[in-house]
Amino acid sequence: MLENTAADPFEGQWVERGQVDTGWESFALDATSAVIDGTQYLVWAQQAFDVRGHSNLYIAPMANPWTLAGPAVELSRPEFDWEVRGFWVNEGPSVLVRGGRVFLTYSGAATGIDYAMGVLTADLGSDLLDPASWTKSPTPVFVSDPAAGQYGPGHNSFTELPDGTPVLVYHARTYTEIVGDPLQDPNRHARAQVLPFDDHGDPVWGSPVPDTRPVPTSTDVLGPAGV
């Protein structure tokens, strides 16, 4: 964790606070932090040696932005068919609070055409450190759409328009033919689309929208900075 106390991140001095200690040393990534009902939480993906697969989702309260205030609690592990295609993966968590509920999205499976988004939901005000407070969708909510030419959508985050309308940000490819490990394929490009909600307050995830401009294909050379 790096800290800068200046209001403008291009000013002031950045201070390294060190590694966030999750309680054990293993493959870990995709940490995100959210303040919900006045409590700051860390949500991340990490491998547990006693659980089959590559990564599970964990949550913990934070004493400050680089120190956990309690032990890690497992919220989700790869268990459904769509989460274990190619690799057993739950990763890329992101938090959206809206309409009295907390939506925790994540991605599963290998990073090719099978990569997709899932969601866990909890009531705002419930004990978010209790796995029983969360309901996990058994099916993915955002998947490849051949009609739109979008494949492997996932590892999302959220932002919003000036009027507060939620926006879903994610990456996807425009082709299915991948040579070798899809992790080494650079053409997962960032995309964004409005996330509507229905009359019951549920997200209408829909499908990835088609590109509005040409994007590089698998034969183009993007280099290591490709998304």
mmCIF file of C-alpha atoms in Angstrom:
data_model
loop_
_atom_site.group_PDB
_atom_site.id
_atom_site.type_symbol
_atom_site.label_atom_id
_atom_site.label_comp_id
_atom_site.label_asym_id
_atom_site.label_seq_id
_atom_site.Cartn_x
_atom_site.Cartn_y
_atom_site.Cartn_z
ATOM 1 C CA MET A 1 0.000 0.000 0.000
ATOM 2 C CA LEU A 2 1.174 3.493 -0.897
ATOM 3 C CA GLU A 3 -0.109 6.533 0.990
ATOM 4 C CA ASN A 4 -0.195 10.178 -0.018
ATOM 5 C CA THR A 5 -1.842 12.687 2.323
ATOM 6 C CA ALA A 6 -2.034 15.440 -0.316
ATOM 7 C CA ALA A 7 -5.464 16.223 -1.758
ATOM 8 C CA ASP A 8 -3.924 16.177 -5.237
ATOM 9 C CA PRO A 9 -2.238 12.809 -5.914
ATOM 10 C CA PHE A 10 0.189 14.526 -8.299
ATOM 11 C CA GLU A 11 1.489 16.526 -5.359
ATOM 12 C CA GLY A 12 2.784 15.527 -1.938
ATOM 13 C CA GLN A 13 4.961 12.525 -1.178
ATOM 14 C CA TRP A 14 4.081 8.884 -1.630
ATOM 15 C CA VAL A 15 5.015 6.688 1.343
ATOM 16 C CA GLU A 16 5.175 2.908 1.106
ATOM 17 C CA ARG A 17 3.239 1.310 3.973
ATOM 18 C CA GLY A 18 4.137 -2.232 2.996
ATOM 19 C CA GLN A 19 2.218 -5.383 2.203
ATOM 20 C CA VAL A 20 -1.324 -5.881 3.437
ATOM 21 C CA ASP A 21 -1.048 -8.966 5.648
ATOM 22 C CA THR A 22 -4.040 -11.222 4.987
ATOM 23 C CA GLY A 23 -2.958 -13.804 7.542
ATOM 24 C CA TRP A 24 -1.164 -16.283 5.289
ATOM 25 C CA GLU A 25 1.258 -16.281 2.377
ATOM 26 C CA SER A 26 -0.039 -17.608 -0.945
ATOM 27 C CA PHE A 27 -1.066 -16.424 -4.394
ATOM 28 C CA ALA A 28 -3.243 -13.334 -3.849
ATOM 29 C CA LEU A 29 -4.509 -10.570 -6.125
ATOM 30 C CA ASP A 30 -7.330 -8.195 -7.081
ATOM 31 C CA ALA A 31 -7.800 -6.518 -3.702
ATOM 32 C CA THR A 32 -10.450 -3.815 -3.544
ATOM 33 C CA SER A 33 -11.599 -1.696 -0.620
ATOM 34 C CA ALA A 34 -15.056 -0.321 0.134
ATOM 35 C CA VAL A 35 -16.553 1.669 2.997
ATOM 36 C CA ILE A 36 -20.008 0.248 3.763
ATOM 37 C CA ASP A 37 -22.146 1.561 6.621
ATOM 38 C CA GLY A 38 -19.095 3.352 8.003
ATOM 39 C CA THR A 39 -16.834 0.271 8.048
ATOM 40 C CA GLN A 40 -13.949 -0.132 5.652
ATOM 41 C CA TYR A 41 -13.595 -3.631 4.186
ATOM 42 C CA LEU A 42 -10.984 -5.329 2.067
ATOM 43 C CA VAL A 43 -12.229 -7.882 -0.467
ATOM 44 C CA TRP A 44 -9.727 -9.936 -2.443
ATOM 45 C CA ALA A 45 -8.863 -13.234 -4.148
ATOM 46 C CA GLN A 46 -6.382 -15.650 -2.599
ATOM 47 C CA GLN A 47 -5.396 -19.285 -2.795
ATOM 48 C CA ALA A 48 -6.023 -21.508 0.222
ATOM 49 C CA PHE A 49 -3.948 -24.679 0.280
ATOM 50 C CA ASP A 50 -6.794 -26.750 1.725
ATOM 51 C CA VAL A 51 -9.280 -25.684 -0.983
ATOM 52 C CA ARG A 52 -9.149 -27.076 -4.497
ATOM 53 C CA GLY A 53 -8.507 -24.404 -7.086
ATOM 54 C CA HIS A 54 -6.513 -21.269 -7.724
ATOM 55 C CA SER A 55 -8.325 -18.559 -5.754
ATOM 56 C CA ASN A 56 -11.316 -17.895 -3.512
ATOM 57 C CA LEU A 57 -12.936 -14.631 -2.398
ATOM 58 C CA TYR A 58 -12.312 -13.250 1.087
ATOM 59 C CA ILE A 59 -13.483 -10.251 3.106
ATOM 60 C CA ALA A 60 -12.106 -8.617 6.247
ATOM 61 C CA PRO A 61 -12.647 -5.351 8.151
ATOM 62 C CA MET A 62 -9.810 -2.844 8.123
ATOM 63 C CA ALA A 63 -8.231 -0.886 10.983
ATOM 64 C CA ASN A 64 -6.670 1.440 8.400
ATOM 65 C CA PRO A 65 -6.094 1.224 4.643
ATOM 66 C CA TRP A 66 -3.192 -1.192 5.046
ATOM 67 C CA THR A 67 -4.065 -3.208 8.178
ATOM 68 C CA LEU A 68 -6.817 -5.762 8.664
ATOM 69 C CA ALA A 69 -8.865 -5.435 11.843
ATOM 70 C CA GLY A 70 -9.972 -9.063 11.870
ATOM 71 C CA PRO A 71 -9.391 -12.431 10.243
ATOM 72 C CA ALA A 72 -10.213 -13.190 6.630
ATOM 73 C CA VAL A 73 -13.660 -14.678 6.012
ATOM 74 C CA GLU A 74 -14.238 -16.803 2.924
ATOM 75 C CA LEU A 75 -17.273 -15.661 0.951
ATOM 76 C CA SER A 76 -16.985 -17.746 -2.200
ATOM 77 C CA ARG A 77 -14.969 -20.538 -3.776
ATOM 78 C CA PRO A 78 -15.197 -22.122 -7.251
ATOM 79 C CA GLU A 79 -18.019 -24.650 -7.062
ATOM 80 C CA PHE A 80 -20.380 -24.268 -10.014
ATOM 81 C CA ASP A 81 -19.657 -25.658 -13.464
ATOM 82 C CA TRP A 82 -19.156 -22.231 -15.011
ATOM 83 C CA GLU A 83 -16.521 -21.280 -12.389
ATOM 84 C CA VAL A 84 -14.260 -24.280 -13.027
ATOM 85 C CA ARG A 85 -13.934 -24.295 -16.811
ATOM 86 C CA GLY A 86 -10.225 -24.396 -17.541
ATOM 87 C CA PHE A 87 -9.236 -23.208 -14.078
ATOM 88 C CA TRP A 88 -10.947 -23.205 -10.678
ATOM 89 C CA VAL A 89 -11.120 -19.453 -10.131
ATOM 90 C CA ASN A 90 -12.999 -16.776 -8.203
ATOM 91 C CA GLU A 91 -11.242 -13.423 -8.668
ATOM 92 C CA GLY A 92 -11.662 -9.750 -9.517
ATOM 93 C CA PRO A 93 -14.185 -8.723 -6.825
ATOM 94 C CA SER A 94 -15.924 -5.355 -7.041
ATOM 95 C CA VAL A 95 -18.555 -3.769 -4.791
ATOM 96 C CA LEU A 96 -21.689 -1.808 -5.686
ATOM 97 C CA VAL A 97 -24.073 -0.549 -2.974
ATOM 98 C CA ARG A 98 -27.505 0.427 -4.243
ATOM 99 C CA GLY A 99 -31.126 0.238 -3.149
ATOM 100 C CA GLY A 100 -30.422 -1.176 0.282
ATOM 101 C CA ARG A 101 -28.292 -4.030 -0.998
ATOM 102 C CA VAL A 102 -24.624 -4.827 -1.496
ATOM 103 C CA PHE A 103 -23.684 -6.437 -4.806
ATOM 104 C CA LEU A 104 -20.297 -8.180 -4.883
ATOM 105 C CA THR A 105 -19.352 -9.117 -8.428
ATOM 106 C CA TYR A 106 -16.454 -11.374 -9.365
ATOM 107 C CA SER A 107 -15.117 -13.396 -12.285
ATOM 108 C CA GLY A 108 -14.563 -17.112 -12.732
ATOM 109 C CA ALA A 109 -13.091 -19.771 -15.054
ATOM 110 C CA ALA A 110 -10.078 -19.498 -17.351
ATOM 111 C CA THR A 111 -9.585 -16.175 -19.121
ATOM 112 C CA GLY A 112 -10.685 -17.285 -22.589
ATOM 113 C CA ILE A 113 -14.232 -17.515 -23.923
ATOM 114 C CA ASP A 114 -15.460 -19.162 -20.691
ATOM 115 C CA TYR A 115 -14.490 -16.205 -18.495
ATOM 116 C CA ALA A 116 -17.655 -14.698 -16.999
ATOM 117 C CA MET A 117 -19.025 -12.632 -14.133
ATOM 118 C CA GLY A 118 -20.899 -13.861 -11.087
ATOM 119 C CA VAL A 119 -22.490 -12.008 -8.182
ATOM 120 C CA LEU A 120 -23.110 -12.353 -4.462
ATOM 121 C CA THR A 121 -25.792 -10.205 -2.809
ATOM 122 C CA ALA A 122 -26.325 -9.113 0.802
ATOM 123 C CA ASP A 123 -28.731 -6.735 2.512
ATOM 124 C CA LEU A 124 -27.244 -3.412 3.547
ATOM 125 C CA GLY A 125 -27.070 -3.448 7.351
ATOM 126 C CA SER A 126 -26.516 -7.204 7.589
ATOM 127 C CA ASP A 127 -23.328 -8.722 8.966
ATOM 128 C CA LEU A 128 -21.142 -8.717 5.873
ATOM 129 C CA LEU A 129 -18.557 -10.837 7.696
ATOM 130 C CA ASP A 130 -21.074 -13.656 8.015
ATOM 131 C CA PRO A 131 -21.128 -15.828 4.865
ATOM 132 C CA ALA A 132 -24.788 -16.610 5.630
ATOM 133 C CA SER A 133 -25.630 -12.949 4.894
ATOM 134 C CA TRP A 134 -24.689 -13.456 1.249
ATOM 135 C CA THR A 135 -26.620 -15.135 -1.551
ATOM 136 C CA LYS A 136 -24.543 -16.430 -4.449
ATOM 137 C CA SER A 137 -26.033 -16.728 -7.914
ATOM 138 C CA PRO A 138 -25.503 -20.277 -9.215
ATOM 139 C CA THR A 139 -25.302 -18.974 -12.787
ATOM 140 C CA PRO A 140 -23.121 -16.225 -14.255
ATOM 141 C CA VAL A 141 -24.731 -12.841 -14.815
ATOM 142 C CA PHE A 142 -22.511 -11.539 -17.642
ATOM 143 C CA VAL A 143 -21.164 -13.889 -20.308
ATOM 144 C CA SER A 144 -19.786 -14.070 -23.847
ATOM 145 C CA ASP A 145 -22.176 -12.904 -26.567
ATOM 146 C CA PRO A 146 -21.337 -14.090 -30.105
ATOM 147 C CA ALA A 147 -24.058 -11.847 -31.541
ATOM 148 C CA ALA A 148 -22.220 -8.819 -30.158
ATOM 149 C CA GLY A 149 -18.788 -10.173 -30.981
ATOM 150 C CA GLN A 150 -17.714 -10.027 -27.324
ATOM 151 C CA TYR A 151 -16.030 -12.951 -25.567
ATOM 152 C CA GLY A 152 -14.817 -13.591 -22.037
ATOM 153 C CA PRO A 153 -16.215 -10.465 -20.333
ATOM 154 C CA GLY A 154 -15.098 -10.042 -16.754
ATOM 155 C CA HIS A 155 -12.866 -8.547 -14.084
ATOM 156 C CA ASN A 156 -15.282 -5.684 -13.784
ATOM 157 C CA SER A 157 -15.508 -2.574 -11.679
ATOM 158 C CA PHE A 158 -18.134 0.137 -11.230
ATOM 159 C CA THR A 159 -18.262 3.861 -11.711
ATOM 160 C CA GLU A 160 -21.164 6.249 -12.358
ATOM 161 C CA LEU A 161 -22.359 9.061 -14.585
ATOM 162 C CA PRO A 162 -22.658 12.597 -13.151
ATOM 163 C CA ASP A 163 -26.339 11.921 -12.386
ATOM 164 C CA GLY A 164 -25.460 8.812 -10.345
ATOM 165 C CA THR A 165 -26.369 6.229 -12.977
ATOM 166 C CA PRO A 166 -24.195 3.125 -12.427
ATOM 167 C CA VAL A 167 -21.725 2.159 -15.127
ATOM 168 C CA LEU A 168 -20.282 -1.332 -15.541
ATOM 169 C CA VAL A 169 -16.626 -1.407 -16.616
ATOM 170 C CA TYR A 170 -15.081 -4.691 -17.768
ATOM 171 C CA HIS A 171 -12.734 -6.230 -20.316
ATOM 172 C CA ALA A 172 -13.444 -8.624 -23.177
ATOM 173 C CA ARG A 173 -12.036 -9.887 -26.478
ATOM 174 C CA THR A 174 -13.523 -9.741 -29.965
ATOM 175 C CA TYR A 175 -12.364 -13.206 -31.053
ATOM 176 C CA THR A 176 -12.243 -16.784 -29.809
ATOM 177 C CA GLU A 177 -9.132 -18.188 -31.476
ATOM 178 C CA ILE A 178 -6.340 -17.906 -28.911
ATOM 179 C CA VAL A 179 -2.957 -19.510 -29.376
ATOM 180 C CA GLY A 180 -1.472 -20.811 -26.142
ATOM 181 C CA ASP A 181 -2.353 -19.589 -22.660
ATOM 182 C CA PRO A 182 -5.102 -16.936 -22.829
ATOM 183 C CA LEU A 183 -3.374 -15.127 -19.967
ATOM 184 C CA GLN A 184 -0.542 -14.348 -22.383
ATOM 185 C CA ASP A 185 -2.899 -12.963 -25.026
ATOM 186 C CA PRO A 186 -2.858 -9.151 -24.704
ATOM 187 C CA ASN A 187 -6.123 -8.196 -26.367
ATOM 188 C CA ARG A 188 -8.563 -7.933 -23.480
ATOM 189 C CA HIS A 189 -9.767 -4.396 -24.025
ATOM 190 C CA ALA A 190 -11.574 -2.224 -21.484
ATOM 191 C CA ARG A 191 -15.227 -1.444 -22.116
ATOM 192 C CA ALA A 192 -18.002 0.406 -20.284
ATOM 193 C CA GLN A 193 -21.786 0.424 -20.478
ATOM 194 C CA VAL A 194 -24.657 1.751 -18.398
ATOM 195 C CA LEU A 195 -26.021 -0.728 -15.841
ATOM 196 C CA PRO A 196 -29.795 -0.304 -15.546
ATOM 197 C CA PHE A 197 -31.932 -1.549 -12.655
ATOM 198 C CA ASP A 198 -35.457 -2.920 -12.831
ATOM 199 C CA ASP A 199 -38.488 -1.933 -10.748
ATOM 200 C CA HIS A 200 -37.477 -4.420 -8.033
ATOM 201 C CA GLY A 201 -34.040 -2.870 -7.644
ATOM 202 C CA ASP A 202 -32.244 -5.741 -9.368
ATOM 203 C CA PRO A 203 -29.401 -5.063 -11.816
ATOM 204 C CA VAL A 204 -30.251 -5.761 -15.436
ATOM 205 C CA TRP A 205 -26.852 -7.120 -16.394
ATOM 206 C CA GLY A 206 -27.749 -7.746 -20.016
ATOM 207 C CA SER A 207 -24.952 -8.609 -22.450
ATOM 208 C CA PRO A 208 -21.737 -6.927 -23.589
ATOM 209 C CA VAL A 209 -22.538 -4.288 -26.181
ATOM 210 C CA PRO A 210 -20.909 -4.458 -29.626
ATOM 211 C CA ASP A 211 -17.866 -2.317 -30.270
ATOM 212 C CA THR A 212 -18.554 1.064 -31.819
ATOM 213 C CA ARG A 213 -15.076 1.317 -33.333
ATOM 214 C CA PRO A 214 -12.534 -1.200 -34.666
ATOM 215 C CA VAL A 215 -10.201 -2.788 -32.131
ATOM 216 C CA PRO A 216 -6.970 -4.700 -32.754
ATOM 217 C CA THR A 217 -7.247 -8.403 -33.546
ATOM 218 C CA SER A 218 -5.178 -11.267 -32.221
ATOM 219 C CA THR A 219 -2.620 -10.691 -34.997
ATOM 220 C CA ASP A 220 -1.902 -7.097 -33.962
ATOM 221 C CA VAL A 221 1.050 -6.445 -31.708
ATOM 222 C CA LEU A 222 0.107 -4.448 -28.614
ATOM 223 C CA GLY A 223 3.041 -5.253 -26.371
ATOM 224 C CA PRO A 224 2.900 -5.788 -22.584
ATOM 225 C CA ALA A 225 0.717 -2.727 -21.992
ATOM 226 C CA GLY A 226 -2.326 -4.356 -23.653
ATOM 227 C CA VAL A 227 -5.397 -4.471 -21.397
#
